[in-house]
Coordinates of C-alpha atoms in Angstrom, one line a residue:
X1 CA 15.4 -8.3 -23.4
X2 CA 18.3 -5.8 -23.5
X3 CA 21.2 -8.2 -24.1
X4 CA 24.0 -8.5 -26.6
X5 CA 23.0 -12.0 -27.3
X6 CA 19.7 -10.6 -28.6
X7 CA 21.2 -8.2 -31.1
X8 CA 19.9 -8.3 -34.7
X9 CA 23.2 -9.5 -36.0
X10 CA 23.5 -12.5 -33.7
X11 CA 19.9 -13.3 -34.2
X12 CA 20.5 -13.4 -37.9
X13 CA 23.4 -15.9 -37.3
X14 CA 21.1 -18.0 -35.2
X15 CA 18.2 -17.9 -37.7
X16 CA 20.3 -19.1 -40.6
X17 CA 22.1 -21.7 -38.5
X18 CA 25.6 -20.2 -39.0
X19 CA 26.4 -19.3 -35.4
X20 CA 28.5 -22.4 -34.8
X21 CA 30.4 -21.8 -38.0
X22 CA 31.0 -18.2 -37.0
X23 CA 32.3 -19.3 -33.6
X24 CA 34.7 -21.8 -35.2
X25 CA 36.0 -19.2 -37.6
X26 CA 36.5 -16.8 -34.8
X27 CA 38.6 -19.3 -32.9
X28 CA 40.8 -20.1 -36.0
X29 CA 41.0 -16.5 -37.2
X30 CA 39.9 -14.1 -34.5
X31 CA 38.8 -11.4 -37.0
X32 CA 37.4 -13.8 -39.6
X33 CA 33.9 -14.0 -38.2
X34 CA 32.5 -10.5 -38.4
X35 CA 29.1 -8.9 -38.5
X36 CA 30.2 -7.5 -41.8
X37 CA 30.5 -11.1 -43.1
X38 CA 27.0 -11.9 -42.0
X39 CA 25.5 -8.6 -43.0
X40 CA 27.2 -7.7 -46.2
X41 CA 30.2 -5.8 -44.7
X42 CA 28.1 -3.0 -43.4
X43 CA 28.9 -3.0 -39.7
X44 CA 31.8 -3.5 -37.2
X45 CA 33.2 -7.0 -36.4
X46 CA 31.5 -9.1 -33.8
X47 CA 34.1 -9.9 -31.2
X48 CA 34.8 -13.7 -30.7
X49 CA 33.9 -13.5 -27.0
X50 CA 30.5 -12.2 -27.9
X51 CA 30.0 -15.0 -30.4
X52 CA 31.1 -17.5 -27.8
X53 CA 28.7 -16.0 -25.2
X54 CA 25.8 -16.2 -27.7
X55 CA 26.6 -19.8 -28.4
X56 CA 26.7 -20.6 -24.7
X57 CA 23.4 -18.9 -24.1
X58 CA 21.8 -20.8 -26.9
X59 CA 23.2 -24.1 -25.8
X60 CA 22.4 -23.6 -22.2
X61 CA 18.7 -23.1 -23.0
X62 CA 18.7 -26.1 -25.3
X63 CA 20.3 -28.1 -22.4
X64 CA 17.7 -26.8 -20.0
X65 CA 14.8 -27.9 -22.3
X66 CA 16.3 -31.3 -22.6
X67 CA 16.6 -31.7 -18.8
X68 CA 13.3 -30.1 -17.8
X69 CA 10.8 -31.1 -20.4
X70 CA 11.3 -34.9 -19.9
X71 CA 10.2 -34.3 -16.3
X72 CA 7.1 -32.4 -17.3
X73 CA 8.7 -29.1 -16.1
X74 CA 9.4 -25.8 -17.9
X75 CA 12.8 -24.1 -18.1
X76 CA 13.5 -21.1 -15.9
X77 CA 13.2 -18.8 -19.0
X78 CA 10.0 -20.4 -20.1
X79 CA 8.6 -19.7 -16.6
X80 CA 9.6 -16.1 -16.8
X81 CA 7.9 -15.8 -20.2
X82 CA 4.7 -17.0 -18.6
X83 CA 5.0 -14.7 -15.5
X84 CA 5.9 -11.4 -17.2
X85 CA 4.2 -9.3 -19.7
X86 CA 5.6 -10.1 -23.2
X87 CA 8.9 -8.5 -24.0
X88 CA 9.4 -6.7 -20.6
X89 CA 12.1 -8.9 -19.0
X90 CA 15.4 -7.1 -18.4
X91 CA 18.0 -9.6 -17.2
X92 CA 20.7 -8.6 -14.7
X93 CA 24.0 -10.3 -14.7
X94 CA 23.3 -13.0 -17.2
X95 CA 26.8 -14.5 -17.2
X96 CA 27.6 -13.6 -13.6
X97 CA 29.2 -16.5 -11.9
X98 CA 30.1 -18.2 -15.2
X99 CA 33.3 -18.6 -17.3
X100 CA 32.6 -17.9 -20.9
X101 CA 36.1 -19.1 -22.1
X102 CA 35.7 -22.4 -20.2
X103 CA 32.2 -22.9 -21.5
X104 CA 30.2 -22.2 -18.3
X105 CA 27.2 -20.0 -19.1
X106 CA 26.6 -18.6 -15.7
X107 CA 25.1 -19.2 -12.2
X108 CA 22.2 -21.5 -11.4
X109 CA 19.8 -18.5 -11.0
X110 CA 18.4 -16.0 -13.4
X111 CA 17.7 -12.5 -12.0
X112 CA 16.1 -9.4 -13.5
X113 CA 13.1 -7.1 -13.8
X114 CA 9.9 -7.2 -15.8
X115 CA 6.3 -6.1 -15.7
X116 CA 3.1 -7.8 -14.5
X117 CA -0.1 -6.1 -15.7
X118 CA 2.1 -3.1 -16.7
X119 CA 3.7 -2.7 -13.2
X120 CA 7.4 -3.4 -12.5
X121 CA 8.4 -6.4 -10.5
X122 CA 11.8 -8.0 -9.5
X123 CA 12.1 -11.7 -10.3
X124 CA 14.6 -14.5 -9.8
X125 CA 14.3 -18.0 -11.2
X126 CA 16.5 -20.9 -10.1
X127 CA 17.7 -23.0 -13.0
X128 CA 17.7 -26.7 -12.1
X129 CA 19.5 -27.6 -15.4
X130 CA 22.6 -25.8 -14.0
X131 CA 24.2 -27.8 -11.1
X132 CA 20.7 -28.9 -10.0
X133 CA 19.8 -25.3 -9.3
X134 CA 21.9 -25.4 -6.1
X135 CA 22.8 -22.1 -4.4
X136 CA 26.4 -21.1 -4.0
X137 CA 28.2 -17.8 -3.5
X138 CA 27.5 -16.5 -7.0
X139 CA 23.8 -17.4 -6.8
X140 CA 23.5 -15.8 -3.3
X141 CA 25.1 -12.6 -4.4
X142 CA 22.9 -12.3 -7.5
X143 CA 19.7 -12.8 -5.5
X144 CA 20.8 -10.4 -2.7
X145 CA 21.7 -7.8 -5.2
X146 CA 18.3 -8.1 -6.9
X147 CA 16.5 -7.8 -3.5
X148 CA 18.5 -4.7 -2.6
X149 CA 17.5 -3.1 -5.9
X150 CA 13.8 -4.2 -5.4
X151 CA 13.8 -2.5 -2.0
X152 CA 15.4 0.6 -3.5
X153 CA 12.8 0.7 -6.3
X154 CA 10.0 -0.3 -3.9
X155 CA 8.6 -3.1 -6.2
X156 CA 7.4 -6.6 -5.5
X157 CA 9.7 -9.6 -5.5
X158 CA 8.7 -12.9 -7.1
X159 CA 10.8 -16.0 -6.6
X160 CA 10.6 -19.1 -8.9
X161 CA 12.1 -21.9 -6.8
X162 CA 13.6 -25.1 -8.3
X163 CA 16.7 -26.1 -6.4
X164 CA 18.6 -28.9 -4.8
X165 CA 19.5 -26.6 -1.9
X166 CA 22.9 -25.4 -0.7
X167 CA 25.8 -26.4 -2.9
X168 CA 27.7 -28.9 -0.9
X169 CA 31.0 -28.3 -2.7
X170 CA 31.0 -24.7 -1.4
X171 CA 30.3 -25.7 2.2
X172 CA 29.6 -23.0 4.8
X173 CA 30.0 -20.3 2.2
X174 CA 26.8 -21.5 0.5
X175 CA 25.0 -21.6 3.9
X176 CA 26.1 -18.0 4.6
X177 CA 24.3 -16.9 1.4
X178 CA 21.0 -18.4 2.8
X179 CA 21.5 -16.3 5.9
X180 CA 21.9 -13.2 3.8
X181 CA 18.8 -14.0 1.8
X182 CA 16.8 -14.7 5.1
X183 CA 17.8 -11.3 6.4
X184 CA 16.9 -9.4 3.3
X185 CA 13.6 -11.2 3.0
X186 CA 12.8 -10.1 6.5
X187 CA 13.8 -6.5 5.6
X188 CA 11.4 -6.6 2.7
X189 CA 8.6 -8.1 4.7
X190 CA 5.7 -5.7 4.9
X191 CA 7.6 -3.2 2.7
X192 CA 7.0 -4.9 -0.7
X193 CA 4.9 -7.9 -1.6
X194 CA 6.9 -11.2 -1.9
X195 CA 5.6 -14.3 -3.6
X196 CA 7.3 -17.6 -3.9
X197 CA 6.4 -20.2 -6.5
X198 CA 7.7 -23.7 -5.7
X199 CA 8.1 -25.4 -9.1
X200 CA 10.5 -28.2 -8.1
X201 CA 12.4 -29.4 -5.0
X202 CA 13.0 -27.0 -2.1
X203 CA 14.7 -28.8 0.8
X204 CA 16.7 -28.1 4.0
X205 CA 17.4 -24.6 5.0
X206 CA 16.2 -23.4 1.6
X207 CA 12.6 -23.9 2.6
X208 CA 12.8 -20.8 4.9
X209 CA 13.4 -18.4 2.0
X210 CA 9.8 -18.9 0.8
X211 CA 8.5 -19.5 4.3
X212 CA 9.3 -15.9 5.1
X213 CA 7.5 -14.5 2.1
X214 CA 3.8 -13.4 1.9
X215 CA 2.4 -16.1 -0.3
X216 CA 3.7 -19.6 -1.4
X217 CA 2.3 -21.2 -4.5
X218 CA 3.0 -24.9 -5.2
X219 CA 2.1 -27.3 -8.0
X220 CA 0.4 -30.7 -7.8
X221 CA 3.3 -32.4 -9.5
X222 CA 7.1 -32.0 -9.1
X223 CA 6.7 -29.5 -6.2
X224 CA 8.2 -30.5 -2.8
X225 CA 9.2 -28.7 0.4
X226 CA 10.7 -30.3 3.5
X227 CA 13.4 -29.6 6.1
X228 CA 14.6 -33.2 6.1
X229 CA 14.1 -35.5 3.2
X230 CA 12.9 -39.1 3.0
X231 CA 16.4 -40.6 3.1
X232 CA 17.4 -38.7 6.3
X233 CA 14.1 -39.5 8.0
X234 CA 14.5 -43.2 7.2
X235 CA 18.0 -43.2 8.6
X236 CA 17.0 -41.3 11.7
X237 CA 13.6 -42.9 12.5
X238 CA 13.2 -45.9 10.3
X239 CA 10.1 -44.4 8.7
X240 CA 9.7 -44.8 4.9
X241 CA 7.8 -42.1 3.2
X242 CA 7.7 -40.7 -0.4
X243 CA 8.7 -37.1 -1.3
X244 CA 5.1 -36.2 -2.2
X245 CA 3.6 -37.7 1.0
X246 CA 6.3 -35.9 3.0
X247 CA 6.2 -32.4 1.5
X248 CA 4.3 -32.4 -1.8
X249 CA 2.0 -29.6 -2.9
X250 CA -1.2 -31.4 -1.8
X251 CA 0.2 -32.0 1.7
X252 CA 1.2 -28.4 2.2
X253 CA -2.0 -27.0 0.7
X254 CA -4.4 -29.2 2.8
X255 CA -2.6 -30.3 6.0
X256 CA 0.3 -28.0 7.0
X257 CA -1.0 -24.8 5.5
X258 CA 2.5 -23.9 4.2
X259 CA 1.2 -23.4 0.7
X260 CA -1.5 -20.8 -0.1
X261 CA -2.4 -22.2 -3.5
X262 CA -2.1 -25.5 -5.3
X263 CA -1.7 -25.1 -9.0
X264 CA -2.8 -27.8 -11.4
X265 CA 0.4 -27.3 -13.3
X266 CA 3.1 -24.6 -13.6
X267 CA 1.1 -22.4 -15.9
X268 CA -1.8 -22.4 -13.4
X269 CA 0.5 -21.6 -10.5
X270 CA 2.2 -18.7 -12.4
X271 CA -1.2 -17.4 -13.5
X272 CA -2.3 -17.3 -9.8
X273 CA 0.7 -15.3 -8.9
X274 CA -0.1 -12.8 -11.7
X275 CA -3.7 -12.6 -10.4
X276 CA -2.7 -11.9 -6.8
X277 CA -0.3 -9.1 -7.9
X278 CA -3.2 -7.4 -9.6
X279 CA -4.8 -6.8 -6.2
X280 CA -1.7 -5.6 -4.3
X281 CA 0.1 -2.3 -4.5
X282 CA 3.8 -2.2 -5.5
X283 CA 4.8 -1.3 -1.9
X284 CA 3.4 -0.5 1.5
X285 CA 3.4 3.3 0.9
X286 CA 1.1 3.0 -2.1
X287 CA -2.6 2.3 -2.4
X288 CA -3.8 -0.8 -4.4
X289 CA -4.5 -0.3 -8.1
X290 CA -8.1 0.6 -9.0
X291 CA -10.2 -0.6 -11.9
X292 CA -13.2 0.7 -13.8
X293 CA -16.5 -0.8 -12.7
X294 CA -19.9 0.1 -14.2
X295 CA -23.0 -0.9 -12.3
X296 CA -25.6 -2.7 -14.3
X297 CA -29.2 -4.1 -13.9
X298 CA -27.6 -7.5 -13.2
X299 CA -26.2 -6.1 -9.9
X300 CA -29.7 -5.5 -8.6
X301 CA -30.7 -9.0 -9.6
X302 CA -27.7 -10.5 -7.9
X303 CA -28.4 -8.4 -4.8
X304 CA -31.9 -9.9 -4.5
X305 CA -30.4 -13.4 -4.4
X306 CA -28.9 -12.6 -1.0
X307 CA -32.2 -12.8 0.7
X308 CA -32.6 -16.5 -0.1
X309 CA -29.0 -17.8 0.4
X310 CA -28.9 -17.9 4.2
X311 CA -31.5 -20.3 5.7
X312 CA -33.8 -19.2 8.5
X313 CA -32.9 -22.3 10.5
X314 CA -29.7 -21.2 12.3
X315 CA -28.4 -24.8 12.3
X316 CA -28.8 -25.3 8.6
X317 CA -25.5 -24.9 6.6
X318 CA -24.9 -22.9 3.5
X319 CA -22.0 -21.9 1.3
X320 CA -20.7 -18.4 2.3
X321 CA -19.0 -18.2 -1.1
X322 CA -22.5 -17.6 -2.6
X323 CA -22.8 -14.6 -0.4
X324 CA -19.3 -13.3 -1.3
X325 CA -19.9 -13.6 -5.0
X326 CA -23.1 -11.6 -4.7
X327 CA -21.3 -8.6 -3.1
X328 CA -18.0 -8.4 -5.0
X329 CA -17.5 -7.1 -8.6
X330 CA -18.4 -9.6 -11.3
X331 CA -18.6 -12.3 -8.6
X332 CA -14.8 -12.7 -8.9
X333 CA -13.1 -13.9 -5.7
X334 CA -9.5 -15.1 -5.5
X335 CA -9.2 -17.4 -2.5
X336 CA -6.1 -17.8 -0.4
X337 CA -5.5 -21.0 1.5
X338 CA -8.6 -22.5 -0.3
X339 CA -7.8 -26.1 0.7
X340 CA -6.5 -25.4 4.3
X341 CA -8.7 -24.8 7.3
X342 CA -11.9 -24.6 5.3
X343 CA -14.1 -23.4 8.2
X344 CA -12.8 -19.9 7.3
X345 CA -12.6 -18.3 3.9
X346 CA -10.2 -15.6 3.0
X347 CA -9.2 -14.0 -0.3
X348 CA -9.0 -11.0 -2.6
X349 CA -11.8 -9.3 -4.5
X350 CA -12.9 -5.8 -5.8
X351 CA -15.8 -3.8 -4.6
X352 CA -16.7 -0.9 -6.9
X353 CA -13.3 -1.3 -8.6
X354 CA -11.3 -1.1 -5.4
X355 CA -9.4 -4.2 -4.1
X356 CA -10.3 -5.5 -0.7
X357 CA -9.6 -8.5 1.5
X358 CA -12.5 -10.7 2.4
X359 CA -12.7 -12.7 5.6
X360 CA -15.7 -15.0 6.3
X361 CA -16.8 -17.9 8.3
X362 CA -17.9 -21.0 6.3
X363 CA -21.0 -22.5 7.8
X364 CA -20.6 -25.5 5.4
X365 CA -17.6 -26.7 7.4
X366 CA -17.9 -27.2 11.2
X367 CA -20.7 -24.6 11.3
X368 CA -18.1 -21.9 10.7
X369 CA -16.4 -22.4 14.0
X370 CA -12.9 -21.1 14.6
X371 CA -10.2 -23.7 15.3
X372 CA -6.4 -23.5 15.6
X373 CA -5.8 -23.7 11.8
X374 CA -8.6 -21.3 10.7
X375 CA -7.5 -18.8 13.4
X376 CA -4.0 -18.7 12.0
X377 CA -5.3 -18.5 8.5
X378 CA -7.5 -15.5 9.3
X379 CA -4.8 -13.8 11.3
X380 CA -2.1 -14.1 8.7
X381 CA -4.4 -12.8 5.9
X382 CA -5.6 -9.8 7.9
X383 CA -1.9 -8.9 8.6
X384 CA -1.2 -9.2 4.9
X385 CA -4.0 -6.8 4.0
X386 CA -3.0 -4.4 6.7
X387 CA 0.6 -4.3 5.5
X388 CA -0.5 -3.4 1.9
X389 CA -3.4 -1.1 2.5
X390 CA -6.3 -3.4 1.5
X391 CA -9.5 -2.8 3.5
X392 CA -10.8 -5.9 5.2
X393 CA -14.5 -6.9 4.9
X394 CA -15.5 -9.5 7.4
X395 CA -18.7 -11.6 7.1
X396 CA -19.5 -13.3 10.4
X397 CA -21.5 -16.5 10.9
X398 CA -19.9 -18.5 13.7
X399 CA -21.0 -20.4 16.8
X400 CA -17.7 -19.7 18.4
X401 CA -14.4 -21.5 19.0
X402 CA -14.4 -25.2 18.4
X403 CA -14.6 -27.0 21.7
X404 CA -12.6 -30.1 22.8
X405 CA -9.5 -31.3 24.5
X406 CA -7.8 -31.7 21.1
X407 CA -8.2 -28.0 20.3
X408 CA -7.0 -27.0 23.8
X409 CA -4.0 -29.2 23.6
X410 CA -3.2 -27.9 20.1
X411 CA -3.0 -24.3 21.5
X412 CA -6.3 -22.7 20.7
X413 CA -5.6 -20.1 23.4
X414 CA -2.2 -19.1 21.9
X415 CA -3.2 -19.5 18.3
X416 CA -6.7 -18.1 18.6
X417 CA -5.1 -15.0 20.1
X418 CA -3.4 -14.3 16.8
X419 CA -6.8 -13.3 15.3
X420 CA -7.2 -10.8 18.1
X421 CA -3.7 -9.3 17.6
X422 CA -4.3 -9.1 13.8
X423 CA -7.6 -7.2 14.0
X424 CA -6.7 -5.1 17.0
X425 CA -3.5 -3.8 15.3
X426 CA -5.0 -3.4 11.8
X427 CA -5.1 0.2 10.7
X428 CA -6.8 -0.3 7.3
X429 CA -10.5 0.3 6.9
X430 CA -12.4 -2.5 8.7
X431 CA -16.1 -3.2 7.8
X432 CA -18.0 -6.1 9.4
X433 CA -21.4 -7.6 8.6
X434 CA -23.0 -10.2 10.9
X435 CA -25.0 -12.5 8.6
X436 CA -26.5 -14.9 11.1
X437 CA -24.7 -16.2 14.3
X438 CA -22.0 -14.4 16.3
X439 CA -21.5 -16.0 19.6
X440 CA -19.0 -15.6 22.4
X441 CA -15.4 -14.8 22.0
X442 CA -15.6 -15.5 18.2
X443 CA -18.0 -12.6 17.8
X444 CA -15.4 -10.3 19.5
X445 CA -12.4 -11.4 17.5
X446 CA -14.1 -11.4 14.1
X447 CA -13.9 -7.7 13.5
X448 CA -16.2 -6.5 16.2
X449 CA -16.5 -2.8 17.0
X450 CA -14.8 -3.2 20.3
X451 CA -11.7 -4.7 18.8
X452 CA -11.3 -1.8 16.3
X453 CA -13.7 -2.2 13.3
X454 CA -14.8 1.1 11.8
X455 CA -18.3 0.1 10.6
X456 CA -20.4 -2.8 11.8
X457 CA -23.7 -4.0 10.4
X458 CA -26.1 -6.9 10.9
X459 CA -28.7 -8.7 8.8
X460 CA -32.2 -8.8 10.4
X461 CA -32.0 -12.4 11.6
X462 CA -28.6 -11.9 13.2
X463 CA -28.0 -13.5 16.6
X464 CA -25.4 -11.8 18.8
X465 CA -24.8 -13.2 22.3
X466 CA -22.5 -14.9 24.7
X467 CA -24.2 -18.2 23.9
X468 CA -27.0 -19.5 21.6
X469 CA -30.4 -19.6 23.1
X470 CA -30.5 -23.3 23.9
X471 CA -27.1 -23.4 25.6
X472 CA -27.9 -20.2 27.5
X473 CA -31.2 -21.6 28.8
X474 CA -29.7 -24.8 29.9
X475 CA -27.4 -22.7 32.2
X476 CA -29.6 -19.8 33.3
X477 CA -32.7 -21.9 33.8
X478 CA -31.1 -25.1 35.0
X479 CA -33.1 -25.2 38.3
X480 CA -36.3 -24.3 36.6
X481 CA -35.9 -27.1 34.1
X482 CA -35.2 -29.5 36.9
X483 CA -38.3 -28.5 38.7
X484 CA -40.4 -28.9 35.6
X485 CA -39.0 -32.4 35.2
X486 CA -39.7 -33.3 38.8
X487 CA -43.3 -32.0 38.4
X488 CA -43.8 -34.3 35.3
X489 CA -44.1 -31.3 32.9
X490 CA -42.9 -31.3 29.3
X491 CA -39.3 -30.2 29.8
X492 CA -38.7 -29.6 26.1
X493 CA -41.7 -27.3 25.9
X494 CA -40.5 -25.4 28.9
X495 CA -37.0 -25.1 27.4
X496 CA -38.5 -23.9 24.1
X497 CA -40.5 -21.2 25.9
X498 CA -37.4 -19.9 27.8
X499 CA -35.4 -20.1 24.6
X500 CA -37.9 -18.0 22.7
X501 CA -37.9 -15.4 25.4
X502 CA -34.1 -15.4 25.5
X503 CA -34.0 -14.9 21.7
X504 CA -36.5 -12.1 21.9
X505 CA -34.7 -10.1 24.6
X506 CA -31.0 -11.0 24.2
X507 CA -29.9 -13.0 21.2
X508 CA -31.1 -10.6 18.4
X509 CA -29.1 -7.7 17.2
X510 CA -31.2 -5.0 19.0
X511 CA -29.1 -5.0 22.2
X512 CA -25.9 -4.6 20.1
X513 CA -27.5 -1.7 18.2
X514 CA -28.7 0.0 21.4
X515 CA -25.2 -0.2 22.9
X516 CA -23.6 1.0 19.7
X517 CA -21.8 -2.2 18.8
X518 CA -23.8 -2.5 15.6
X519 CA -24.2 0.7 13.5
X520 CA -27.2 -0.3 11.5
X521 CA -29.4 -3.3 10.6
X522 CA -29.6 -3.8 6.8
X523 CA -31.5 -6.0 4.5
X524 CA -29.4 -8.6 2.8
X525 CA -30.0 -7.0 -0.7
X526 CA -28.5 -3.8 0.7
X527 CA -25.2 -5.4 1.5
X528 CA -23.2 -4.5 -1.6
X529 CA -24.4 -0.9 -1.6
X530 CA -23.7 -0.6 2.1
X531 CA -20.1 -1.9 1.6
X532 CA -19.6 0.5 -1.3
X533 CA -20.7 3.5 0.7
X534 CA -18.8 2.4 3.9
X535 CA -15.6 1.8 2.1
X536 CA -15.9 5.1 0.2
X537 CA -16.4 6.9 3.6
X538 CA -13.3 5.2 5.0
X539 CA -11.1 5.8 1.9
X540 CA -9.2 8.6 3.6
X541 CA -8.2 6.5 6.7
X542 CA -4.5 6.6 7.2
X543 CA -2.1 4.8 9.5
X544 CA -1.2 6.3 12.9
X545 CA 2.2 5.7 14.2
X546 CA 2.1 3.8 17.5
X547 CA 4.5 5.5 19.9
X548 CA 6.3 4.3 23.1
X549 CA 7.5 0.8 22.0
X550 CA 9.8 -0.9 19.6
X551 CA 7.1 -3.5 18.7
X552 CA 4.5 -5.6 20.3
X553 CA 5.0 -9.2 21.3
X554 CA 2.6 -11.0 19.1
X555 CA 1.6 -14.6 20.1
X556 CA 3.5 -16.9 17.9

């Protein structure tokens, strides 16, 4: 850290416990406490103001540890140490917003730059030990200045949130700073990656700062987000509810979908943010980082496992994560929204050393059908990948959209359309593989050729149709089945005969290949090699500017 408080002379005073004595001497005799006194008279005097600043910095961190550790929380600087590569943090405006002579160390937020996996990032960490981490004019200016610099440098922005919200004492001036942060967050959206870690309270208008960012990470304990708190709710509605039940990490990771990851503790949450940054480029104009990968004999053994993962019975569930781990490098897959809308799976992985986004239906949950929540989950992730140049690999096994009045009333039309908009507007490489079922509208929206995918493949047992065989037969041969019933024939046998004929002529992937909607049929064990070759072919794909409009009107 490049800071006067970290100079060797001051560190020597801190190490031998004489800093307080030096400060006291400086107050009594301004030129008495000198670096020459501490270092044998070899250097220039340390100014009293510098000694006072160093004492304030030391005492502020000691105060923060006393306040945070008893709650099971880390201090803002301890969090930065976990997030950033060792020794890379460069703080900006350490004492900005403070009053050194009056004994105030600075604002309730720490801002600066550091490195994650050797790449530069901008960070700000709210300090709950200073005025409850509340945001006032000084804090807003520090954050906005950091964001301006991050956009100029084209580097990611990571926010560590632990705040009581707007500083009431500063009134509308504090609220104005939130408005400025909102605007700058929107300016940065899609330009540089933005990650928010909620490591304490985040309430009121403050929740919209992280809500506008790309990813939100929360912790199981101490982490809360809500627009109106329990006290306000009780006063307004009479409902009693705890902070955790209202807006804790578990609630937002499983029910609302606000949080993209639930950390077991602060260290786990911060490690997840570091991991995600390893897959993303520094900005939208760069390609994601690449990593060395050496194929081994184990790859062939893993590939052979694919043939036995998906059951022949199209109604039998399986875990699509087993498929994903067989096609990505080292079986490493970083899920996003793991606990929310589990009928769809999305996340980051590498294929042949190149980061990609994976989207898949999960047959283990509701047969992999799309509903309102999984539709938004998929759409948001595809948009994220498209913003930051990550190819999207889609693994399809879905019977369609989830039926029912509940889904219709929840807006399956409006919210399901978001998947269409995301895929249709994506300009990164899109590769889709139909593993088993792909029926109706869900087949179209899940990265089909007609919606814009570049390469589409199918496994031999793939079933692609408007409806499954049984459902289609019940409609197409309704009169024939009624006649068989009236004649006393075995209706189930007749239905099975028609279903077998429908599967032979319509449901299998042959018709899709004949019409060019599927480029090739592949054996399951060819999947990884096919993806490697397909993504290598598409590596030169670049965005094309859409002319003639300001922007589209995405269903929201």
